[in-house]
Every structure is written in structure tokens, then in C-alpha cells.
């Protein structure tokens, strides 16, 4: 996989689609308390749903996590597990899952998707020489907030 520099998730996903020879569509999900994503694979295309009611950095990680599921082959019936909460908030998630007959990803699949997302993100932040690239103000702020959690004080 070629990771574009500077890194832009939409360009990365477009390159992934070309490499796979199959459309991959980004589907924003506005509003709500849900800040996650979903991968839906159909006969025609793969759809990456992602929350827009969060930070740019978090949206990027959500997309890369769903790309991780795609790259690891975690597609099929289980890919629809998150949709009841995301797309049908007024219906009982249990009812929708029973009707669709779907289940959640396994813990191992989630770990694999997280690992792929982290690896892509880390690689995207490096310059061509392999060193860590410049940090945007948003990333610096996020790192500072994360670091404050671990400060002894």
C-alpha cells in the first residue's frame, strides 16, 4: 500500500480502491452520540461509515480502523453488526440484529483492525527518510491532553 504524503484519508482510500479494483465509498454519519464507524461490503462496493461529530484526528482513526477490517478480510455478515445503533437509532438494536441475523466482530478482529489503523497512521506521519514528520497543532494538542493523563502530580 502506498501512503500519500501529505496524508489525506480520502486520497488513501481512493488509492486502496484502485489497488483492489473495487469501489470503496466514504459515508459520513453526522451528529449523535455515536463516534464510531462501520464497514459494509456489498457485491458492488465497500462502504466505510464514519462519525463526523468528532475531531479530525479521531475521524481519521475511525476510517483507518475500518480500512483495517477491510484489509484483514473482516467482511461478510458480521460487518453489519454496528449498523442498528448507527443508522436505526429509533429501533431496538436487539430487534434489528435478530432480524438481520448478524453478530459483532471478535475481539481478535477488533485488535487486528486497531493494529492496522495504528500502523498506517504511524507510517503516514513519517517523512520519506523514515523519521517522524511534523506534528500539526491538533495532533500536538491531542498528545498533550493524552500525556496529561499519565502525568504524576
N, CA, C and O atoms as a DFTB+ gen file, in Angstrom:
612 C
 N C O
     1  1       0.845      -1.186       0.000
     2  2       0.000       0.000       0.000
     3  2       0.879       1.233       0.000
     4  3       1.790       1.361       0.818
     5  1       0.603       2.127      -0.910
     6  2       1.277       3.414      -0.921
     7  2       0.489       4.369      -0.035
     8  3      -0.732       4.480      -0.152
     9  1       1.197       5.051       0.846
    10  2       0.553       6.006       1.740
    11  2       0.904       7.398       1.246
    12  3       2.078       7.767       1.240
    13  1      -0.096       8.188       0.827
    14  2       0.185       9.504       0.236
    15  2       0.809      10.472       1.236
    16  3       0.518      10.436       2.431
    17  1       1.671      11.334       0.715
    18  2       2.286      12.382       1.520
    19  2       1.974      13.714       0.861
    20  3       2.301      13.889      -0.313
    21  1       1.366      14.647       1.545
    22  2       0.862      14.539       2.911
    23  2      -0.327      13.583       2.964
    24  3      -1.032      13.380       1.975
    25  1      -0.525      13.010       4.136
    26  2      -1.569      12.009       4.283
    27  2      -2.944      12.651       4.291
    28  3      -3.209      13.577       5.057
    29  1      -3.811      12.149       3.431
    30  2      -5.216      12.540       3.391
    31  2      -6.026      11.254       3.293
    32  3      -5.865      10.493       2.340
    33  1      -6.893      11.005       4.266
    34  2      -7.656       9.745       4.262
    35  2      -8.403       9.479       2.955
    36  3      -8.410       8.344       2.478
    37  1      -9.025      10.491       2.371
    38  2      -9.793      10.274       1.140
    39  2      -8.882       9.822      -0.005
    40  3      -9.248       8.936      -0.777
    41  1      -7.707      10.424      -0.114
    42  2      -6.749      10.007      -1.154
    43  2      -6.263       8.590      -0.903
    44  3      -6.116       7.800      -1.836
    45  1      -6.011       8.268       0.373
    46  2      -5.559       6.932       0.735
    47  2      -6.616       5.893       0.365
    48  3      -6.293       4.859      -0.220
    49  1      -7.868       6.160       0.701
    50  2      -8.957       5.216       0.410
    51  2      -9.163       5.090      -1.097
    52  3      -9.437       3.995      -1.589
    53  1      -9.037       6.195      -1.837
    54  2      -9.165       6.136      -3.300
    55  2      -8.057       5.256      -3.896
    56  3      -8.313       4.472      -4.810
    57  1      -6.835       5.384      -3.384
    58  2      -5.725       4.554      -3.858
    59  2      -5.970       3.081      -3.511
    60  3      -5.679       2.191      -4.310
    61  1      -6.502       2.838      -2.326
    62  2      -6.837       1.475      -1.909
    63  2      -7.876       0.872      -2.863
    64  3      -7.756      -0.282      -3.274
    65  1      -8.885       1.658      -3.204
    66  2      -9.929       1.175      -4.122
    67  2      -9.331       0.829      -5.484
    68  3      -9.658      -0.206      -6.065
    69  1      -8.457       1.696      -5.992
    70  2      -7.819       1.416      -7.288
    71  2      -6.988       0.142      -7.211
    72  3      -7.033      -0.689      -8.119
    73  1      -6.237      -0.012      -6.138
    74  2      -5.384      -1.190      -5.984
    75  2      -6.211      -2.468      -5.911
    76  3      -5.828      -3.498      -6.466
    77  1      -7.349      -2.393      -5.222
    78  2      -8.210      -3.569      -5.076
    79  2      -9.094      -3.798      -6.292
    80  3      -9.665      -4.877      -6.452
    81  1      -9.209      -2.774      -7.163
    82  2     -10.077      -2.896      -8.331
    83  2     -11.543      -2.963      -7.958
    84  3     -12.341      -3.620      -8.626
    85  1     -11.889      -2.267      -6.870
    86  2     -13.252      -2.323      -6.338
    87  2     -13.553      -0.994      -5.651
    88  3     -12.724      -0.499      -4.888
    89  1     -14.714      -0.413      -5.904
    90  2     -15.037       0.871      -5.267
    91  2     -15.079       0.778      -3.746
    92  3     -15.576      -0.196      -3.181
    93  1     -14.548       1.809      -3.100
    94  2     -14.649       1.972      -1.657
    95  2     -15.211       3.367      -1.432
    96  3     -14.573       4.361      -1.778
    97  1     -16.391       3.442      -0.858
    98  2     -17.075       4.715      -0.659
    99  2     -16.986       5.146       0.799
   100  3     -17.179       4.339       1.709
   101  1     -16.690       6.431       1.011
   102  2     -16.696       7.011       2.352
   103  2     -18.082       7.571       2.627
   104  3     -18.615       8.337       1.825
   105  1     -18.671       7.191       3.765
   106  2     -20.033       7.610       4.095
   107  2     -20.024       8.296       5.460
   108  3     -19.953       7.626       6.490
   109  1     -20.095       9.636       5.471
   110  2     -20.127      10.343       6.755
   111  2     -21.447      10.132       7.481
   112  3     -22.506      10.064       6.858
   113  1     -21.373      10.030       8.810
   114  2     -22.560       9.893       9.653
   115  2     -22.585      11.094      10.597
   116  3     -21.861      11.105      11.593
   117  1     -23.397      12.092      10.307
   118  2     -23.400      13.300      11.135
   119  2     -24.138      13.125      12.454
   120  3     -25.027      12.284      12.589
   121  1     -23.739      13.949      13.424
   122  2     -24.469      14.075      14.688
   123  2     -24.499      12.829      15.535
   124  3     -23.915      11.797      15.203
   125  1     -25.201      12.964      16.639
   126  2     -25.421      11.836      17.530
   127  2     -24.280      11.588      18.488
   128  3     -23.201      12.171      18.371
   129  1     -24.540      10.719      19.431
   130  2     -23.546      10.384      20.443
   131  2     -22.584       9.307      19.950
   132  3     -21.541       9.077      20.561
   133  1     -22.932       8.647      18.846
   134  2     -22.092       7.581      18.331
   135  2     -20.878       8.165      17.646
   136  3     -21.004       8.973      16.727
   137  1     -19.708       7.761      18.088
   138  2     -18.466       8.224      17.477
   139  2     -17.644       7.019      17.068
   140  3     -16.552       6.781      17.583
   141  1     -18.192       6.268      16.132
   142  2     -17.509       5.082      15.650
   143  2     -17.755       4.941      14.161
   144  3     -18.219       5.884      13.520
   145  1     -17.458       3.797      13.606
   146  2     -17.635       3.578      12.186
   147  2     -18.134       2.178      11.923
   148  3     -18.401       1.407      12.846
   149  1     -18.255       1.863      10.645
   150  2     -18.692       0.538      10.234
   151  2     -18.207       0.280       8.820
   152  3     -18.061       1.202       8.018
   153  1     -17.963      -0.973       8.533
   154  2     -17.601      -1.420       7.192
   155  2     -18.751      -2.261       6.666
   156  3     -19.176      -3.223       7.305
   157  1     -19.244      -1.889       5.505
   158  2     -20.296      -2.661       4.850
   159  2     -19.781      -3.067       3.482
   160  3     -19.464      -2.212       2.655
   161  1     -19.697      -4.362       3.241
   162  2     -19.258      -4.880       1.954
   163  2     -20.473      -5.406       1.200
   164  3     -21.213      -6.250       1.707
   165  1     -20.672      -4.901      -0.011
   166  2     -21.763      -5.382      -0.855
   167  2     -21.153      -5.983      -2.115
   168  3     -19.935      -5.969      -2.293
   169  1     -21.999      -6.503      -2.978
   170  2     -21.500      -7.049      -4.237
   171  2     -20.898      -5.958      -5.126
   172  3     -20.003      -6.230      -5.927
   173  1     -21.392      -4.719      -4.985
   174  2     -20.946      -3.640      -5.853
   175  2     -19.762      -2.844      -5.303
   176  3     -18.910      -2.397      -6.071
   177  1     -19.700      -2.661      -3.982
   178  2     -18.684      -1.779      -3.395
   179  2     -18.541      -2.055      -1.907
   180  3     -19.342      -2.770      -1.304
   181  1     -17.495      -1.466      -1.333
   182  2     -17.302      -1.472       0.108
   183  2     -17.615      -0.065       0.605
   184  3     -17.224       0.917      -0.026
   185  1     -18.316       0.037       1.729
   186  2     -18.718       1.330       2.282
   187  2     -18.107       1.485       3.667
   188  3     -18.292       0.640       4.542
   189  1     -17.375       2.582       3.850
   190  2     -16.773       2.895       5.137
   191  2     -17.572       4.027       5.767
   192  3     -17.480       5.176       5.335
   193  1     -18.352       3.699       6.786
   194  2     -19.130       4.688       7.525
   195  2     -18.259       5.247       8.638
   196  3     -17.523       4.504       9.288
   197  1     -18.341       6.563       8.863
   198  2     -17.549       7.160       9.932
   199  2     -18.287       8.339      10.542
   200  3     -19.015       9.059       9.858
   201  1     -18.086       8.521      11.838
   202  2     -18.727       9.616      12.564
   203  2     -18.076      10.938      12.178
   204  3     -16.859      11.016      12.009
   205  1     -18.893      11.969      12.041
   206  2     -18.364      13.306      11.744
   207  2     -18.423      14.212      12.963
   208  3     -17.920      15.335      12.926
   209  1     -19.031      13.735      14.041
   210  2     -19.212      14.561      15.239
   211  2     -18.056      14.385      16.214
   212  3     -18.263      14.293      17.424
   213  1     -16.838      14.337      15.680
   214  2     -15.644      14.178      16.499
   215  2     -14.504      14.942      15.845
   216  3     -14.701      15.593      14.819
   217  1     -13.331      14.870      16.420
   218  2     -12.195      15.627      15.886
   219  2     -11.697      15.023      14.579
   220  3     -11.991      13.869      14.267
   221  1     -10.944      15.808      13.821
   222  2     -10.368      15.331      12.564
   223  2      -9.483      14.111      12.819
   224  3      -9.534      13.138      12.066
   225  1      -8.686      14.159      13.860
   226  2      -7.787      13.063      14.170
   227  2      -8.570      11.787      14.506
   228  3      -8.191      10.696      14.081
   229  1      -9.649      11.924      15.261
   230  2     -10.471      10.764      15.610
   231  2     -11.188      10.220      14.370
   232  3     -11.256       9.005      14.183
   233  1     -11.726      11.108      13.518
   234  2     -12.368      10.660      12.268
   235  2     -11.381       9.854      11.432
   236  3     -11.727       8.809      10.881
   237  1     -10.142      10.353      11.344
   238  2      -9.114       9.664      10.578
   239  2      -8.859       8.273      11.159
   240  3      -8.741       7.301      10.412
   241  1      -8.774       8.174      12.478
   242  2      -8.531       6.874      13.095
   243  2      -9.709       5.923      12.867
   244  3      -9.513       4.735      12.613
   245  1     -10.914       6.445      12.958
   246  2     -12.102       5.620      12.691
   247  2     -12.026       5.048      11.278
   248  3     -12.243       3.853      11.076
   249  1     -11.719       5.901      10.303
   250  2     -11.614       5.431       8.918
   251  2     -10.519       4.383       8.773
   252  3     -10.719       3.363       8.113
   253  1      -9.364       4.631       9.385
   254  2      -8.268       3.675       9.272
   255  2      -8.602       2.357       9.967
   256  3      -8.168       1.294       9.522
   257  1      -9.360       2.418      11.042
   258  2      -9.804       1.194      11.714
   259  2     -10.686       0.377      10.769
   260  3     -10.529      -0.839      10.660
   261  1     -11.605       1.048      10.093
   262  2     -12.478       0.332       9.152
   263  2     -11.684      -0.172       7.952
   264  3     -11.975      -1.250       7.434
   265  1     -10.692       0.585       7.504
   266  2      -9.782       0.105       6.454
   267  2      -9.069      -1.152       6.954
   268  3      -8.868      -2.101       6.196
   269  1      -8.690      -1.152       8.234
   270  2      -8.051      -2.329       8.815
   271  2      -8.922      -3.562       8.703
   272  3      -8.439      -4.637       8.349
   273  1     -10.212      -3.415       9.003
   274  2     -11.137      -4.551       8.834
   275  2     -11.150      -5.001       7.376
   276  3     -11.133      -6.197       7.088
   277  1     -11.180      -4.046       6.469
   278  2     -11.218      -4.361       5.038
   279  2      -9.953      -5.110       4.614
   280  3     -10.032      -6.142       3.948
   281  1      -8.785      -4.587       5.002
   282  2      -7.522      -5.202       4.611
   283  2      -7.329      -6.576       5.236
   284  3      -6.685      -7.443       4.645
   285  1      -7.877      -6.779       6.417
   286  2      -7.754      -8.074       7.097
   287  2      -8.807      -9.082       6.639
   288  3      -8.808     -10.229       7.087
   289  1      -9.693      -8.659       5.757
   290  2     -10.719      -9.570       5.256
   291  2     -11.863      -9.798       6.217
   292  3     -12.540     -10.824       6.142
   293  1     -12.094      -8.853       7.127
   294  2     -13.186      -8.972       8.099
   295  2     -14.488      -8.477       7.484
   296  3     -15.132      -7.580       8.028
   297  1     -14.865      -9.037       6.391
   298  2     -16.104      -8.635       5.740
   299  2     -17.062      -9.817       5.763
   300  3     -16.676     -10.938       6.093
   301  1     -18.279      -9.560       5.417
   302  2     -19.298     -10.604       5.458
   303  2     -20.427     -10.159       6.349
   304  3     -20.588      -8.965       6.604
   305  1     -21.202     -11.095       6.822
   306  2     -22.387     -10.775       7.607
   307  2     -22.073      -9.977       8.863
   308  3     -22.851      -9.103       9.245
   309  1     -20.947     -10.259       9.512
   310  2     -20.642      -9.581      10.764
   311  2     -20.369      -8.097      10.567
   312  3     -20.441      -7.334      11.530
   313  1     -20.060      -7.667       9.358
   314  2     -19.759      -6.258       9.109
   315  2     -20.962      -5.361       9.377
   316  3     -20.794      -4.154       9.553
   317  1     -22.156      -5.913       9.411
   318  2     -23.360      -5.107       9.625
   319  2     -23.719      -4.938      11.096
   320  3     -24.723      -4.298      11.410
   321  1     -22.939      -5.484      11.986
   322  2     -23.296      -5.521      13.403
   323  2     -23.517      -4.147      14.009
   324  3     -24.408      -3.987      14.843
   325  1     -22.735      -3.153      13.617
   326  2     -22.830      -1.825      14.234
   327  2     -23.958      -0.981      13.660
   328  3     -24.317       0.042      14.243
   329  1     -24.512      -1.380      12.550
   330  2     -25.483      -0.513      11.879
   331  2     -26.764      -0.208      12.639
   332  3     -27.270       0.906      12.509
   333  1     -27.318      -1.118      13.420
   334  2     -28.554      -0.751      14.117
   335  2     -28.411       0.538      14.928
   336  3     -29.263       1.422      14.847
   337  1     -27.349       0.640      15.700
   338  2     -27.153       1.839      16.523
   339  2     -26.853       3.061      15.675
   340  3     -27.248       4.173      16.023
   341  1     -26.152       2.862      14.556
   342  2     -25.709       3.983      13.732
   343  2     -26.809       4.527      12.825
   344  3     -26.985       5.740      12.704
   345  1     -27.534       3.630      12.199
   346  2     -28.483       4.060      11.172
   347  2     -29.943       3.950      11.583
   348  3     -30.805       4.580      10.972
   349  1     -30.228       3.167      12.600
   350  2     -31.610       2.963      13.029
   351  2     -31.741       3.241      14.521
   352  3     -32.161       2.358      15.269
   353  1     -31.393       4.446      14.975
   354  2     -31.360       4.716      16.413
   355  2     -32.722       4.619      17.096
   356  3     -32.781       4.477      18.317
   357  1     -33.809       4.693      16.342
   358  2     -35.135       4.646      16.940
   359  2     -35.677       3.228      17.103
   360  3     -36.743       3.032      17.686
   361  1     -34.945       2.240      16.590
   362  2     -35.365       0.850      16.729
   363  2     -34.447       0.151      17.714
   364  3     -33.288       0.533      17.870
   365  1     -34.957      -0.857      18.367
   366  2     -34.156      -1.654      19.288
   367  2     -33.046      -2.355      18.516
   368  3     -33.303      -3.031      17.520
   369  1     -31.807      -2.190      18.983
   370  2     -30.664      -2.833      18.329
   371  2     -30.812      -4.349      18.362
   372  3     -30.452      -5.030      17.403
   373  1     -31.345      -4.883      19.471
   374  2     -31.545      -6.334      19.569
   375  2     -32.530      -6.821      18.513
   376  3     -32.317      -7.864      17.894
   377  1     -33.602      -6.070      18.309
   378  2     -34.595      -6.449      17.304
   379  2     -33.964      -6.453      15.918
   380  3     -34.127      -7.413      15.165
   381  1     -33.248      -5.393      15.577
   382  2     -32.641      -5.306      14.247
   383  2     -31.627      -6.429      14.063
   384  3     -31.590      -7.048      13.000
   385  1     -30.809      -6.705      15.067
   386  2     -29.825      -7.782      14.957
   387  2     -30.501      -9.142      14.775
   388  3     -30.026      -9.977      14.006
   389  1     -31.619      -9.363      15.489
   390  2     -32.336     -10.632      15.329
   391  2     -32.873     -10.761      13.911
   392  3     -32.776     -11.825      13.300
   393  1     -33.437      -9.685      13.393
   394  2     -33.996      -9.718      12.041
   395  2     -32.886      -9.934      11.016
   396  3     -33.044     -10.721      10.082
   397  1     -31.765      -9.236      11.191
   398  2     -30.665      -9.365      10.233
   399  2     -29.825     -10.617      10.466
   400  3     -29.122     -11.069       9.562
   401  1     -29.894     -11.182      11.678
   402  2     -29.102     -12.367      11.976
   403  2     -27.616     -12.099      12.009
   404  3     -26.830     -12.944      11.581
   405  1     -27.214     -10.954      12.500
   406  2     -25.813     -10.562      12.499
   407  2     -25.216     -10.647      13.903
   408  3     -25.936     -10.678      14.900
   409  1     -23.888     -10.684      13.958
   410  2     -23.180     -10.655      15.237
   411  2     -22.016      -9.681      15.135
   412  3     -21.736      -9.150      14.060
   413  1     -21.341      -9.449      16.252
   414  2     -20.239      -8.494      16.295
   415  2     -18.937      -9.131      15.828
   416  3     -18.801     -10.353      15.762
   417  1     -17.969      -8.243      15.502
   418  2     -16.615      -8.713      15.237
   419  2     -16.067      -9.346      16.500
   420  3     -16.479      -8.998      17.607
   421  1     -15.145     -10.267      16.336
   422  2     -14.496     -10.861      17.504
   423  2     -13.483      -9.870      18.079
   424  3     -13.078      -8.917      17.414
   425  1     -13.085     -10.115      19.326
   426  2     -12.069      -9.264      19.956
   427  2     -10.774      -9.310      19.148
   428  3     -10.098      -8.290      19.008
   429  1     -10.427     -10.466      18.622
   430  2      -9.208     -10.587      17.825
   431  2      -9.310      -9.742      16.552
   432  3      -8.343      -9.081      16.174
   433  1     -10.458      -9.754      15.895
   434  2     -10.632      -8.952      14.691
   435  2     -10.535      -7.457      15.007
   436  3      -9.959      -6.690      14.236
   437  1     -11.103      -7.051      16.149
   438  2     -11.000      -5.647      16.551
   439  2      -9.553      -5.267      16.821
   440  3      -9.114      -4.182      16.441
   441  1      -8.809      -6.152      17.475
   442  2      -7.400      -5.891      17.742
   443  2      -6.609      -5.799      16.444
   444  3      -5.737      -4.941      16.305
   445  1      -6.910      -6.680      15.495
   446  2      -6.225      -6.640      14.208
   447  2      -6.505      -5.324      13.482
   448  3      -5.591      -4.710      12.930
   449  1      -7.767      -4.892      13.482
   450  2      -8.129      -3.638      12.814
   451  2      -7.456      -2.447      13.483
   452  3      -7.005      -1.524      12.805
   453  1      -7.387      -2.466      14.820
   454  2      -6.699      -1.390      15.553
   455  2      -5.216      -1.369      15.221
   456  3      -4.635      -0.299      15.045
   457  1      -4.605      -2.532      15.135
   458  2      -3.183      -2.617      14.813
   459  2      -2.920      -2.060      13.417
   460  3      -1.984      -1.283      13.229
   461  1      -3.726      -2.446      12.447
   462  2      -3.560      -1.938      11.085
   463  2      -3.749      -0.423      11.066
   464  3      -2.960       0.287      10.443
   465  1      -4.782       0.081      11.739
   466  2      -5.024       1.530      11.788
   467  2      -3.829       2.254      12.387
   468  3      -3.400       3.285      11.867
   469  1      -3.292       1.723      13.474
   470  2      -2.143       2.355      14.129
   471  2      -0.909       2.312      13.246
   472  3      -0.153       3.282      13.195
   473  1      -0.693       1.210      12.555
   474  2       0.472       1.083      11.677
   475  2       0.379       2.059      10.505
   476  3       1.368       2.704      10.156
   477  1      -0.787       2.169       9.904
   478  2      -0.961       3.105       8.788
   479  2      -0.767       4.533       9.275
   480  3      -0.081       5.329       8.634
   481  1      -1.372       4.851      10.407
   482  2      -1.264       6.197      10.958
   483  2       0.184       6.548      11.274
   484  3       0.645       7.647      10.965
   485  1       0.893       5.622      11.886
   486  2       2.299       5.861      12.216
   487  2       3.117       6.061      10.946
   488  3       3.946       6.968      10.878
   489  1       2.891       5.231       9.957
   490  2       3.616       5.347       8.685
   491  2       3.283       6.649       7.982
   492  3       4.151       7.266       7.363
   493  1       2.031       7.068       8.075
   494  2       1.600       8.307       7.419
   495  2       2.261       9.533       8.041
   496  3       2.404      10.561       7.378
   497  1       2.657       9.438       9.276
   498  2       3.258      10.564       9.985
   499  2       4.769      10.655       9.768
   500  3       5.415      11.554      10.305
   501  1       5.330       9.747       8.999
   502  2       6.777       9.765       8.750
   503  2       7.074      10.480       7.437
   504  3       6.282      10.439       6.495
   505  1       8.225      11.130       7.397
   506  2       8.646      11.752       6.144
   507  2       9.339      10.680       5.294
   508  3       9.544       9.566       5.776
   509  1       9.705      10.989       4.037
   510  2      10.294       9.966       3.154
   511  2      11.565       9.319       3.702
   512  3      11.894       8.201       3.307
   513  1      12.288       9.991       4.604
   514  2      13.517       9.416       5.169
   515  2      13.204       8.401       6.273
   516  3      14.108       7.710       6.742
   517  1      11.946       8.302       6.690
   518  2      11.571       7.371       7.738
   519  2      11.466       8.006       9.108
   520  3      11.071       7.346      10.069
   521  1      11.819       9.298       9.215
   522  2      11.713       9.987      10.504
   523  2      10.284      10.486      10.688
   524  3       9.538      10.670       9.725
   525  1       9.930      10.696      11.937
   526  2       8.603      11.246      12.227
   527  2       8.491      12.619      11.589
   528  3       9.395      13.446      11.709
   529  1       7.380      12.855      10.914
   530  2       7.158      14.130      10.247
   531  2       6.674      15.189      11.220
   532  3       6.541      14.925      12.415
   533  1       6.410      16.389      10.713
   534  2       5.942      17.462      11.588
   535  2       4.564      17.134      12.164
   536  3       3.752      16.451      11.540
   537  1       4.335      17.629      13.344
   538  2       3.076      17.394      14.042
   539  2       2.195      18.622      13.879
   540  3       2.634      19.748      14.112
   541  1       0.952      18.399      13.478
   542  2       0.013      19.510      13.338
   543  2      -0.388      20.011      14.717
   544  3      -0.253      19.275      15.695
   545  1      -0.881      21.251      14.823
   546  2      -1.327      21.755      16.130
   547  2      -2.400      20.881      16.769
   548  3      -2.407      20.705      17.987
   549  1      -3.307      20.332      15.961
   550  2      -4.359      19.477      16.514
   551  2      -3.774      18.203      17.113
   552  3      -4.192      17.767      18.186
   553  1      -2.801      17.605      16.415
   554  2      -2.158      16.398      16.925
   555  2      -1.371      16.728      18.190
   556  3      -1.415      15.979      19.166
   557  1      -0.650      17.850      18.172
   558  2       0.120      18.260      19.356
   559  2      -0.803      18.455      20.557
   560  3      -0.472      18.035      21.666
   561  1      -1.957      19.089      20.344
   562  2      -2.916      19.294      21.427
   563  2      -3.430      17.953      21.948
   564  3      -3.525      17.751      23.158
   565  1      -3.761      17.041      21.040
   566  2      -4.238      15.719      21.449
   567  2      -3.186      14.954      22.235
   568  3      -3.506      14.294      23.224
   569  1      -1.933      15.039      21.801
   570  2      -0.846      14.369      22.514
   571  2      -0.645      14.983      23.895
   572  3      -0.394      14.268      24.865
   573  1      -0.754      16.304      23.984
   574  2      -0.599      16.970      25.280
   575  2      -1.703      16.535      26.242
   576  3      -1.442      16.270      27.416
   577  1      -2.957      16.460      25.733
   578  2      -4.064      16.022      26.590
   579  2      -3.878      14.576      27.025
   580  3      -4.142      14.226      28.175
   581  1      -3.419      13.733      26.090
   582  2      -3.168      12.339      26.431
   583  2      -2.041      12.228      27.448
   584  3      -2.127      11.445      28.394
   585  1      -0.992      13.009      27.254
   586  2       0.125      12.987      28.177
   587  2      -0.262      13.411      29.573
   588  3       0.293      12.915      30.553
   589  1      -1.227      14.343      29.674
   590  2      -1.645      14.820      30.991
   591  2      -2.312      13.717      31.812
   592  3      -2.326      13.787      33.041
   593  1      -2.851      12.726      31.162
   594  2      -3.482      11.603      31.862
   595  2      -2.434      10.827      32.651
   596  3      -2.708      10.309      33.733
   597  1      -1.226      10.756      32.087
   598  2      -0.185       9.930      32.684
   599  2       0.773      10.728      33.573
   600  3       1.650      10.145      34.211
   601  1       0.616      12.045      33.620
   602  2       1.495      12.867      34.468
   603  2       1.247      12.540      35.925
   604  3       0.105      12.449      36.376
   605  1       2.333      12.367      36.649
   606  2       2.219      12.182      38.099
   607  2       2.078      13.552      38.731
   608  3       2.821      14.472      38.388
   609  1       1.184      13.694      39.604
   610  2       1.091      15.022      40.107
   611  2       0.191      15.172      41.212
   612  3       0.030      16.277      41.730
